[in-house]
């Protein structure tokens, strides 16, 4: 079986893009990163054939991004050299922030002190850079205003940092797999990425937007188009599945023993202190005939942008694996759309108090299927997501919340015909005869016969390619990574993992579940890598340029 190795991926740039302009752009990016002398050697280096053995791979990429959803796309955009500047005519409504921005108007936001700029800002993210970038892109959005962004973008190719973005499907990630019958929770303009307004894209595609909120499939198409129109395709690899990301063995004296990053055979360099071979990324790529081609990449830095929708959370109770128990909205929605539950007298059971569970309630309710809705929290719990959503903007979710509050089960009454909520209850078990046992907070048990069940209590990222399933990266190292309960612990200004150097995480993995906030992660990572790149270039100059490392 042939192996796709790191240098083969670079070679793939030239195979996929035969025009000399694209080839020149790639070479220029290498020159800009490595320095003219080293870049010339890379250009002269023979390309490795697809049949190369793993040990022949010698080039180490500066960055590999795992995940091609909006987090990975936005990071690729900024690593490709796109830089945000304060627009000449812009006035930010936050006068303190605007004053800070004016102090360094000539600098891109990437080159400014993010901690200084984000100081004192408040928003719906726990990450200050996410709040900063969001208020620059959508000033005062949480107050209902639709102010234009105060930023404009410039492509500065000399800032390009070579990288690859690996994803299982087309650019857009999980948005291509979401149930299409529901509107997005966010407005269309909150889902957009820098440099391309969603409404402009929709009008150019003659999409008829009936409101500010849109269908997930529209967002998926937008993300896929974004990668193309921004010229990012050369950095993306689809149909890739990661099986292992491991830190390579390092000598104890890390500063003095950097490993052979670029082989002496092809570049005549014994040691390089400019690109460290920190990470080995293994996996396979599924090709057109369905076969799997294994690959191995080496990278100085790895950015985790996988999202958290890979593995639906389970109750871990008896009978949960029966076929009438679903764990995702697409599965449940498909069962309804195919008519499998129409005409059923017995209700469906929906477990969960989040928006996905609310979507399932609406889906069943609108198809005249009776619902039993079970959740552990009190209806007055201030952390319920419904309390954070304005009624005028999200009437359908407040309809569900109203039913949760007013149509709850009582021991003195039977199930209501259309919907009955069970606050402060949990499911004890499912039985093969389509029955379930519920238990209240007081210990009272009740048995119901069902037509189906949907357990929609969140999801976990699939980080099986990391040691300990990535648990060691979280705030609670003994528990799985989750968006809300146990996100990856990061430096909040660089997004570098606290417990693993040269490993970054962004998006839902660090608690930013909304697209409008995950873009801040791309800003933090890009600034961190840019600073480190400048330090390397300074070292390069101090040592006499290319001639100093022969």
Coordinates of C-alpha atoms in Angstrom, one line a residue:
X1 CA 0.0 0.0 0.0
X2 CA 1.5 3.4 -0.9
X3 CA 2.1 5.9 1.8
X4 CA 1.2 9.6 1.6
X5 CA 4.1 11.3 3.5
X6 CA 4.7 14.9 4.3
X7 CA 6.8 15.7 1.3
X8 CA 4.4 13.9 -0.9
X9 CA 1.7 16.4 0.4
X10 CA 4.0 19.2 -0.7
X11 CA 4.5 17.5 -4.0
X12 CA 0.7 17.2 -4.3
X13 CA 0.5 20.9 -4.5
X14 CA 2.3 20.8 -7.8
X15 CA 0.4 17.8 -9.1
X16 CA -3.0 19.3 -8.3
X17 CA -2.1 22.8 -9.6
X18 CA -0.1 22.6 -12.7
X19 CA 0.0 26.3 -13.5
X20 CA 3.2 28.0 -12.8
X21 CA 1.6 30.8 -10.9
X22 CA 0.3 28.4 -8.2
X23 CA 3.6 26.6 -8.1
X24 CA 5.4 29.9 -7.7
X25 CA 3.1 31.0 -4.9
X26 CA 3.8 27.8 -3.0
X27 CA 7.5 28.2 -3.5
X28 CA 7.4 31.8 -2.4
X29 CA 5.6 30.8 0.8
X30 CA 8.4 28.4 1.6
X31 CA 11.0 31.0 0.9
X32 CA 9.2 33.5 3.1
X33 CA 9.1 31.0 5.9
X34 CA 12.4 29.3 5.7
X35 CA 14.6 32.1 4.3
X36 CA 15.9 32.6 0.8
X37 CA 18.8 30.2 1.0
X38 CA 16.8 27.4 2.6
X39 CA 13.9 28.0 0.3
X40 CA 16.1 27.6 -2.8
X41 CA 17.2 24.2 -1.4
X42 CA 13.6 23.2 -0.9
X43 CA 12.9 24.2 -4.5
X44 CA 15.9 22.1 -5.8
X45 CA 14.9 19.2 -3.6
X46 CA 13.7 16.1 -5.6
X47 CA 10.1 15.4 -5.0
X48 CA 9.4 12.1 -3.2
X49 CA 7.3 9.6 -5.2
X50 CA 4.0 8.2 -3.7
X51 CA 5.8 4.9 -3.1
X52 CA 8.2 6.4 -0.6
X53 CA 8.7 4.8 2.7
X54 CA 7.9 6.6 5.9
X55 CA 11.5 7.0 6.9
X56 CA 12.2 8.9 3.6
X57 CA 9.8 11.7 4.7
X58 CA 11.9 14.6 5.8
X59 CA 10.0 17.9 5.4
X60 CA 8.3 19.2 8.6
X61 CA 5.3 21.4 8.1
X62 CA 5.0 24.5 10.3
X63 CA 1.3 23.8 11.0
X64 CA -1.2 21.0 10.5
X65 CA -4.9 21.8 11.3
X66 CA -7.1 18.9 12.1
X67 CA -10.7 19.7 11.2
X68 CA -12.1 21.7 8.3
X69 CA -15.1 23.3 9.8
X70 CA -15.4 27.0 10.3
X71 CA -12.6 27.0 12.9
X72 CA -10.1 25.3 10.6
X73 CA -11.2 27.4 7.6
X74 CA -10.8 30.7 9.5
X75 CA -7.4 29.7 10.8
X76 CA -6.3 28.7 7.3
X77 CA -7.5 32.1 6.0
X78 CA -5.4 34.0 8.5
X79 CA -2.3 31.7 8.2
X80 CA -2.6 32.4 4.4
X81 CA -1.7 36.0 5.0
X82 CA -5.0 37.8 5.3
X83 CA -4.7 40.5 7.9
X84 CA -7.4 42.7 9.6
X85 CA -6.9 46.4 9.9
X86 CA -9.1 49.1 11.4
X87 CA -11.1 50.7 8.6
X88 CA -10.3 54.3 7.9
X89 CA -13.9 55.5 8.3
X90 CA -14.8 53.1 11.1
X91 CA -15.8 54.3 14.6
X92 CA -16.4 51.6 17.1
X93 CA -19.4 52.3 19.5
X94 CA -17.2 51.3 22.4
X95 CA -15.2 54.5 22.8
X96 CA -12.6 53.0 25.1
X97 CA -11.9 50.2 22.6
X98 CA -11.9 52.6 19.7
X99 CA -9.3 54.8 21.4
X100 CA -7.0 51.8 21.8
X101 CA -7.5 50.8 18.2
X102 CA -6.6 54.3 17.1
X103 CA -3.2 54.1 19.0
X104 CA -1.9 51.5 16.5
X105 CA -4.1 52.1 13.4
X106 CA -1.2 51.4 11.1
X107 CA -0.8 47.9 12.5
X108 CA -3.0 44.8 11.8
X109 CA -4.9 43.4 14.7
X110 CA -2.6 40.4 14.5
X111 CA 0.3 42.6 15.4
X112 CA -1.3 44.3 18.4
X113 CA -1.5 43.4 22.1
X114 CA -4.6 41.3 22.2
X115 CA -4.7 41.3 26.0
X116 CA -4.6 45.1 26.1
X117 CA -7.4 45.4 23.4
X118 CA -9.7 42.8 25.1
X119 CA -9.3 44.2 28.6
X120 CA -12.7 45.2 30.1
X121 CA -14.8 43.7 27.3
X122 CA -17.7 41.5 28.2
X123 CA -19.6 38.9 26.1
X124 CA -21.0 35.4 25.8
X125 CA -17.7 33.7 25.6
X126 CA -15.2 32.8 28.4
X127 CA -12.3 33.6 26.0
X128 CA -11.4 37.3 25.9
X129 CA -9.9 37.2 22.4
X130 CA -13.1 35.6 21.1
X131 CA -15.1 38.5 22.6
X132 CA -12.6 41.1 21.2
X133 CA -12.8 39.7 17.6
X134 CA -16.5 39.4 17.8
X135 CA -17.1 43.0 18.8
X136 CA -14.7 44.1 16.0
X137 CA -16.7 42.0 13.4
X138 CA -20.2 42.6 14.9
X139 CA -20.2 45.6 17.2
X140 CA -22.8 45.5 19.9
X141 CA -24.5 42.5 18.3
X142 CA -25.8 41.3 21.6
X143 CA -27.8 44.5 22.0
X144 CA -29.6 43.9 18.8
X145 CA -27.6 46.2 16.6
X146 CA -26.5 45.3 13.1
X147 CA -23.5 47.7 12.9
X148 CA -21.0 46.9 10.1
X149 CA -17.6 45.5 11.0
X150 CA -14.9 48.1 11.8
X151 CA -12.3 45.9 10.1
X152 CA -11.1 45.6 6.5
X153 CA -8.9 42.8 5.3
X154 CA -5.6 42.8 3.3
X155 CA -3.8 39.9 1.7
X156 CA -0.2 40.1 2.7
X157 CA 1.4 37.1 1.2
X158 CA 4.7 37.5 3.0
X159 CA 2.8 36.5 6.2
X160 CA 1.9 33.1 4.7
X161 CA 2.7 30.2 7.0
X162 CA 2.7 26.8 5.2
X163 CA 0.0 24.5 6.6
X164 CA -2.4 21.7 5.7
X165 CA -6.1 21.4 6.8
X166 CA -7.3 17.8 7.2
X167 CA -11.0 17.0 7.2
X168 CA -13.2 14.0 6.8
X169 CA -15.5 15.6 4.3
X170 CA -15.7 18.8 2.2
X171 CA -14.8 22.2 3.8
X172 CA -17.5 23.1 6.3
X173 CA -17.1 20.1 8.5
X174 CA -20.2 19.0 10.5
X175 CA -22.4 21.6 8.8
X176 CA -22.7 19.2 5.8
X177 CA -24.3 16.5 8.1
X178 CA -26.8 18.6 10.0
X179 CA -30.5 18.1 9.9
X180 CA -31.9 20.5 7.2
X181 CA -35.4 21.1 8.5
X182 CA -34.3 23.4 11.3
X183 CA -33.1 27.0 11.2
X184 CA -29.7 27.9 12.6
X185 CA -29.7 29.3 16.1
X186 CA -27.6 32.2 14.9
X187 CA -28.3 34.8 12.2
X188 CA -26.8 34.3 8.8
X189 CA -24.4 37.2 9.2
X190 CA -23.1 35.7 12.5
X191 CA -22.2 32.5 10.7
X192 CA -20.1 34.2 8.1
X193 CA -16.3 34.2 7.9
X194 CA -14.0 37.2 7.4
X195 CA -13.9 38.8 4.0
X196 CA -17.1 37.4 2.5
X197 CA -20.5 38.5 3.7
X198 CA -23.1 35.8 3.8
X199 CA -25.8 38.0 2.3
X200 CA -23.6 38.9 -0.6
X201 CA -22.9 35.2 -1.3
X202 CA -26.6 34.3 -1.0
X203 CA -27.6 37.1 -3.4
X204 CA -24.9 36.0 -5.9
X205 CA -26.2 32.5 -5.8
X206 CA -29.8 33.8 -6.1
X207 CA -30.7 32.3 -2.8
X208 CA -34.0 33.7 -1.5
X209 CA -33.4 34.5 2.2
X210 CA -36.8 34.8 3.9
X211 CA -35.3 35.9 7.2
X212 CA -32.1 36.5 9.1
X213 CA -31.8 32.9 10.2
X214 CA -31.0 30.2 7.6
X215 CA -30.9 26.5 7.0
X216 CA -27.7 24.5 7.8
X217 CA -27.3 23.4 4.2
X218 CA -27.0 27.0 3.1
X219 CA -24.2 27.6 5.6
X220 CA -22.4 24.4 4.5
X221 CA -22.5 25.6 0.9
X222 CA -21.2 29.0 1.9
X223 CA -18.2 27.5 3.8
X224 CA -17.3 25.3 0.8
X225 CA -17.5 28.3 -1.5
X226 CA -15.5 30.4 0.9
X227 CA -12.5 28.1 0.7
X228 CA -12.6 28.3 -3.1
X229 CA -13.1 32.0 -3.5
X230 CA -10.5 32.9 -0.9
X231 CA -7.9 30.7 -2.7
X232 CA -7.4 28.3 0.2
X233 CA -8.0 25.0 -1.7
X234 CA -4.3 24.2 -1.9
X235 CA -4.1 23.9 1.9
X236 CA -7.1 21.5 2.2
X237 CA -7.2 17.7 2.0
X238 CA -10.6 16.0 2.1
X239 CA -11.5 12.4 3.0
X240 CA -8.7 12.2 5.6
X241 CA -9.1 10.3 8.8
X242 CA -6.6 10.8 11.7
X243 CA -5.6 7.7 13.6
X244 CA -2.6 9.0 15.7
X245 CA -1.1 12.4 16.7
X246 CA 1.9 11.8 18.9
X247 CA 4.8 13.9 20.1
X248 CA 8.1 12.6 18.8
X249 CA 10.8 11.6 21.3
X250 CA 12.9 14.5 22.3
X251 CA 16.3 14.5 24.1
X252 CA 16.3 15.9 27.6
X253 CA 18.4 18.8 26.4
X254 CA 15.6 20.0 24.1
X255 CA 17.3 23.3 23.1
X256 CA 20.6 21.6 22.1
X257 CA 19.1 18.5 20.4
X258 CA 16.5 19.5 17.9
X259 CA 16.4 16.4 15.8
X260 CA 16.9 16.1 12.1
X261 CA 14.0 18.2 10.7
X262 CA 15.1 18.5 7.1
X263 CA 17.2 15.6 5.9
X264 CA 20.9 15.9 5.2
X265 CA 20.5 13.7 2.2
X266 CA 18.6 16.3 0.2
X267 CA 19.4 19.6 1.9
X268 CA 22.9 19.0 3.4
X269 CA 21.8 20.4 6.7
X270 CA 22.8 18.6 9.8
X271 CA 20.6 20.4 12.3
X272 CA 17.9 23.0 12.0
X273 CA 16.7 25.2 14.8
X274 CA 14.0 26.7 12.7
X275 CA 11.5 24.0 12.2
X276 CA 11.1 21.4 15.0
X277 CA 9.7 18.0 14.1
X278 CA 7.5 18.0 17.2
X279 CA 4.5 16.0 16.0
X280 CA 3.9 12.9 13.9
X281 CA 0.4 12.7 12.4
X282 CA -0.8 9.4 11.0
X283 CA -4.0 8.5 9.3
X284 CA -5.4 7.5 6.0
X285 CA -7.1 9.1 3.0
X286 CA -10.2 7.5 1.4
X287 CA -9.9 7.7 -2.4
X288 CA -12.5 7.4 -5.1
X289 CA -12.5 3.6 -5.3
X290 CA -13.1 3.3 -1.6
X291 CA -9.7 2.1 -0.6
X292 CA -7.6 3.7 2.1
X293 CA -4.2 5.2 1.5
X294 CA -2.2 5.7 4.7
X295 CA -0.2 8.8 5.3
X296 CA 2.3 10.2 7.8
X297 CA 3.0 13.9 8.3
X298 CA 5.4 15.8 10.5
X299 CA 4.6 19.1 12.0
X300 CA 6.0 21.7 14.3
X301 CA 2.6 22.8 15.5
X302 CA -0.8 21.0 15.4
X303 CA -4.1 22.9 15.8
X304 CA -7.2 21.0 16.9
X305 CA -10.3 22.3 15.2
X306 CA -12.4 19.1 15.3
X307 CA -15.6 20.5 16.9
X308 CA -17.5 18.4 19.4
X309 CA -20.2 16.7 17.3
X310 CA -18.4 13.4 16.5
X311 CA -19.7 11.2 19.3
X312 CA -23.3 11.8 20.8
X313 CA -23.3 11.5 24.6
X314 CA -25.1 8.5 26.0
X315 CA -27.0 8.0 29.3
X316 CA -25.1 4.7 29.9
X317 CA -28.1 2.9 31.1
X318 CA -29.7 -0.5 30.4
X319 CA -31.4 -0.9 27.0
X320 CA -29.9 2.2 25.4
X321 CA -28.7 0.3 22.4
X322 CA -32.1 -0.9 21.4
X323 CA -32.9 0.1 17.8
X324 CA -35.8 2.4 18.8
X325 CA -33.5 4.6 20.8
X326 CA -31.8 7.4 18.7
X327 CA -28.9 9.6 19.7
X328 CA -28.9 12.3 17.0
X329 CA -31.3 14.7 15.5
X330 CA -30.7 13.5 11.9
X331 CA -31.5 9.9 12.9
X332 CA -34.7 11.0 14.7
X333 CA -35.7 13.4 11.9
X334 CA -35.2 10.7 9.3
X335 CA -37.5 8.3 11.1
X336 CA -40.2 11.0 11.2
X337 CA -39.7 12.1 7.6
X338 CA -39.9 8.5 6.4
X339 CA -43.3 8.1 8.2
X340 CA -42.1 5.4 10.6
X341 CA -43.7 7.2 13.5
X342 CA -46.9 8.5 11.9
X343 CA -50.1 7.1 13.2
X344 CA -48.5 5.8 16.4
X345 CA -50.6 6.0 19.5
X346 CA -47.7 5.8 21.9
X347 CA -45.6 8.9 22.5
X348 CA -41.9 9.5 21.6
X349 CA -39.5 10.1 24.5
X350 CA -37.1 13.0 24.1
X351 CA -34.3 13.4 26.7
X352 CA -32.5 16.7 27.1
X353 CA -33.0 20.4 27.8
X354 CA -30.8 22.0 25.1
X355 CA -31.6 23.3 21.7
X356 CA -31.2 20.0 19.9
X357 CA -33.8 18.4 22.2
X358 CA -36.0 21.4 21.5
X359 CA -35.6 20.8 17.8
X360 CA -36.7 17.2 18.3
X361 CA -39.7 18.3 20.3
X362 CA -40.7 20.7 17.5
X363 CA -40.2 18.1 14.9
X364 CA -42.4 15.6 16.6
X365 CA -45.0 18.2 17.7
X366 CA -45.4 19.6 14.2
X367 CA -46.0 16.1 12.9
X368 CA -48.7 15.5 15.4
X369 CA -46.7 12.9 17.3
X370 CA -47.2 13.0 21.1
X371 CA -44.1 13.8 23.1
X372 CA -42.8 12.9 26.6
X373 CA -40.0 15.4 27.3
X374 CA -37.6 14.4 30.2
X375 CA -34.8 16.6 31.6
X376 CA -32.9 16.7 34.9
X377 CA -33.1 20.5 35.5
X378 CA -35.8 22.6 37.0
X379 CA -37.7 24.8 34.5
X380 CA -36.5 27.8 36.5
X381 CA -32.9 26.9 36.2
X382 CA -31.1 30.1 35.1
X383 CA -28.6 28.2 33.0
X384 CA -31.2 26.9 30.6
X385 CA -30.3 28.1 27.1
X386 CA -33.8 29.4 26.5
X387 CA -33.3 32.1 29.1
X388 CA -30.4 33.5 26.9
X389 CA -32.5 33.8 23.7
X390 CA -34.7 36.8 23.0
X391 CA -38.3 35.8 22.6
X392 CA -38.8 37.9 19.4
X393 CA -35.9 36.4 17.6
X394 CA -36.5 32.8 18.6
X395 CA -40.2 32.3 19.0
X396 CA -40.2 28.5 18.3
X397 CA -37.7 27.8 21.1
X398 CA -39.7 29.9 23.5
X399 CA -42.8 28.0 22.5
X400 CA -41.0 24.8 23.6
X401 CA -39.9 26.4 26.8
X402 CA -43.4 27.6 27.5
X403 CA -44.7 24.0 27.1
X404 CA -41.8 22.8 29.4
X405 CA -43.1 25.1 32.1
X406 CA -46.9 24.8 31.7
X407 CA -47.5 21.2 30.5
X408 CA -45.5 19.3 33.1
X409 CA -46.6 15.9 34.4
X410 CA -48.6 15.5 37.6
X411 CA -49.3 12.3 39.6
X412 CA -52.9 13.4 39.6
X413 CA -53.2 13.6 35.8
X414 CA -52.5 11.5 32.8
X415 CA -50.2 12.3 29.9
X416 CA -51.4 15.3 27.8
X417 CA -52.4 14.5 24.2
X418 CA -49.6 16.4 22.5
X419 CA -46.8 17.1 24.9
X420 CA -45.9 16.4 28.6
X421 CA -42.7 17.6 30.3
X422 CA -41.0 15.8 33.1
X423 CA -38.7 18.3 34.8
X424 CA -36.2 16.9 37.4
X425 CA -36.6 13.4 36.0
X426 CA -34.1 10.9 34.5
X427 CA -34.4 7.6 32.5
X428 CA -33.6 4.5 34.5
X429 CA -33.8 2.0 31.7
X430 CA -35.3 1.0 28.3
X431 CA -36.9 -2.4 27.9
X432 CA -37.2 -4.6 24.8
X433 CA -41.0 -4.3 24.7
X434 CA -40.6 -0.5 24.0
X435 CA -41.1 0.6 27.6
X436 CA -39.0 3.0 29.6
X437 CA -38.8 3.6 33.3
X438 CA -38.5 7.2 34.5
X439 CA -37.6 8.3 38.0
X440 CA -38.2 11.7 39.6
X441 CA -35.9 13.6 41.9
X442 CA -38.0 12.3 44.8
X443 CA -37.5 8.7 43.8
X444 CA -41.0 8.1 42.3
X445 CA -40.9 5.7 39.3
X446 CA -43.2 5.6 36.3
X447 CA -43.3 3.3 33.3
X448 CA -44.4 4.4 29.8
X449 CA -44.8 2.6 26.5
X450 CA -43.0 4.4 23.6
X451 CA -43.0 4.5 19.8
X452 CA -39.4 5.8 19.9
X453 CA -36.8 7.6 22.0
X454 CA -34.3 10.3 21.2
X455 CA -31.5 10.9 23.7
X456 CA -30.1 14.4 22.9
X457 CA -27.9 15.4 25.8
X458 CA -24.9 16.7 24.0
X459 CA -21.9 15.2 22.3
X460 CA -18.2 14.6 22.7
X461 CA -15.4 15.3 20.3
X462 CA -13.6 12.3 18.8
X463 CA -10.0 12.7 20.1
X464 CA -9.1 9.1 20.0
X465 CA -6.0 9.9 18.0
X466 CA -4.5 11.6 21.1
X467 CA -3.2 9.9 24.1
X468 CA -5.8 9.3 26.8
X469 CA -8.4 10.3 24.2
X470 CA -7.3 13.9 24.8
X471 CA -8.7 13.9 28.4
X472 CA -5.4 15.1 29.8
X473 CA -5.8 18.4 27.9
X474 CA -9.0 19.4 29.8
X475 CA -9.6 21.4 32.9
X476 CA -10.6 18.1 34.5
X477 CA -8.0 15.6 33.2
X478 CA -9.9 12.6 34.4
X479 CA -13.0 13.4 32.3
X480 CA -13.8 13.5 28.5
X481 CA -13.5 16.8 26.7
X482 CA -16.8 18.6 26.3
X483 CA -17.7 22.0 25.1
X484 CA -19.4 23.2 28.3
X485 CA -18.4 20.9 31.2
X486 CA -14.7 20.2 30.4
X487 CA -13.2 22.2 27.5
X488 CA -9.5 22.0 26.6
X489 CA -7.5 24.2 28.9
X490 CA -5.7 26.8 26.9
X491 CA -3.7 30.0 27.3
X492 CA -6.6 32.4 26.6
X493 CA -4.6 34.7 24.4
X494 CA -2.6 32.2 22.3
X495 CA -5.0 29.2 22.4
X496 CA -2.0 27.0 23.0
X497 CA -2.8 24.0 25.3
X498 CA -1.6 24.6 28.8
X499 CA -0.6 21.0 29.1
X500 CA 1.0 20.5 25.7
X501 CA 3.3 22.9 24.0
X502 CA 2.9 23.5 20.2
X503 CA -0.6 22.0 20.4
X504 CA -3.4 24.5 19.9
X505 CA -7.2 24.1 20.2
X506 CA -10.0 26.4 19.1
X507 CA -13.8 26.4 18.5
X508 CA -16.1 24.2 20.5
X509 CA -13.1 22.3 22.0
X510 CA -12.4 25.4 24.1
X511 CA -16.0 26.3 24.8
X512 CA -16.8 28.5 21.8
X513 CA -19.8 26.7 20.3
X514 CA -21.0 29.7 18.2
X515 CA -19.3 30.5 14.9
X516 CA -19.2 34.2 15.8
X517 CA -16.9 33.4 18.7
X518 CA -14.7 30.7 17.3
X519 CA -13.1 33.2 14.9
X520 CA -11.2 34.6 17.9
X521 CA -9.3 31.4 18.2
X522 CA -7.9 31.8 14.7
X523 CA -6.7 35.3 15.6
X524 CA -5.0 34.1 18.8
X525 CA -3.3 31.2 17.1
X526 CA -2.1 33.3 14.2
X527 CA -0.7 36.0 16.4
X528 CA 1.2 33.4 18.5
X529 CA 2.7 31.7 15.4
X530 CA 3.5 35.0 13.8
X531 CA 5.5 36.1 16.8
X532 CA 7.4 32.8 16.9
X533 CA 8.1 33.1 13.2
X534 CA 9.6 36.6 13.6
X535 CA 11.8 35.2 16.4
X536 CA 13.1 32.5 14.1
X537 CA 13.8 35.0 11.3
X538 CA 15.7 37.2 13.8
X539 CA 17.8 34.2 14.7
X540 CA 18.3 33.4 11.1
X541 CA 19.6 36.9 10.4
X542 CA 21.8 36.9 13.5
X543 CA 23.5 33.8 12.2
X544 CA 24.3 35.3 8.9
X545 CA 21.3 34.1 6.9
X546 CA 21.4 31.0 4.8
X547 CA 25.2 30.8 4.8
X548 CA 25.2 30.4 8.5
X549 CA 23.5 27.0 8.6
X550 CA 25.2 25.1 5.9

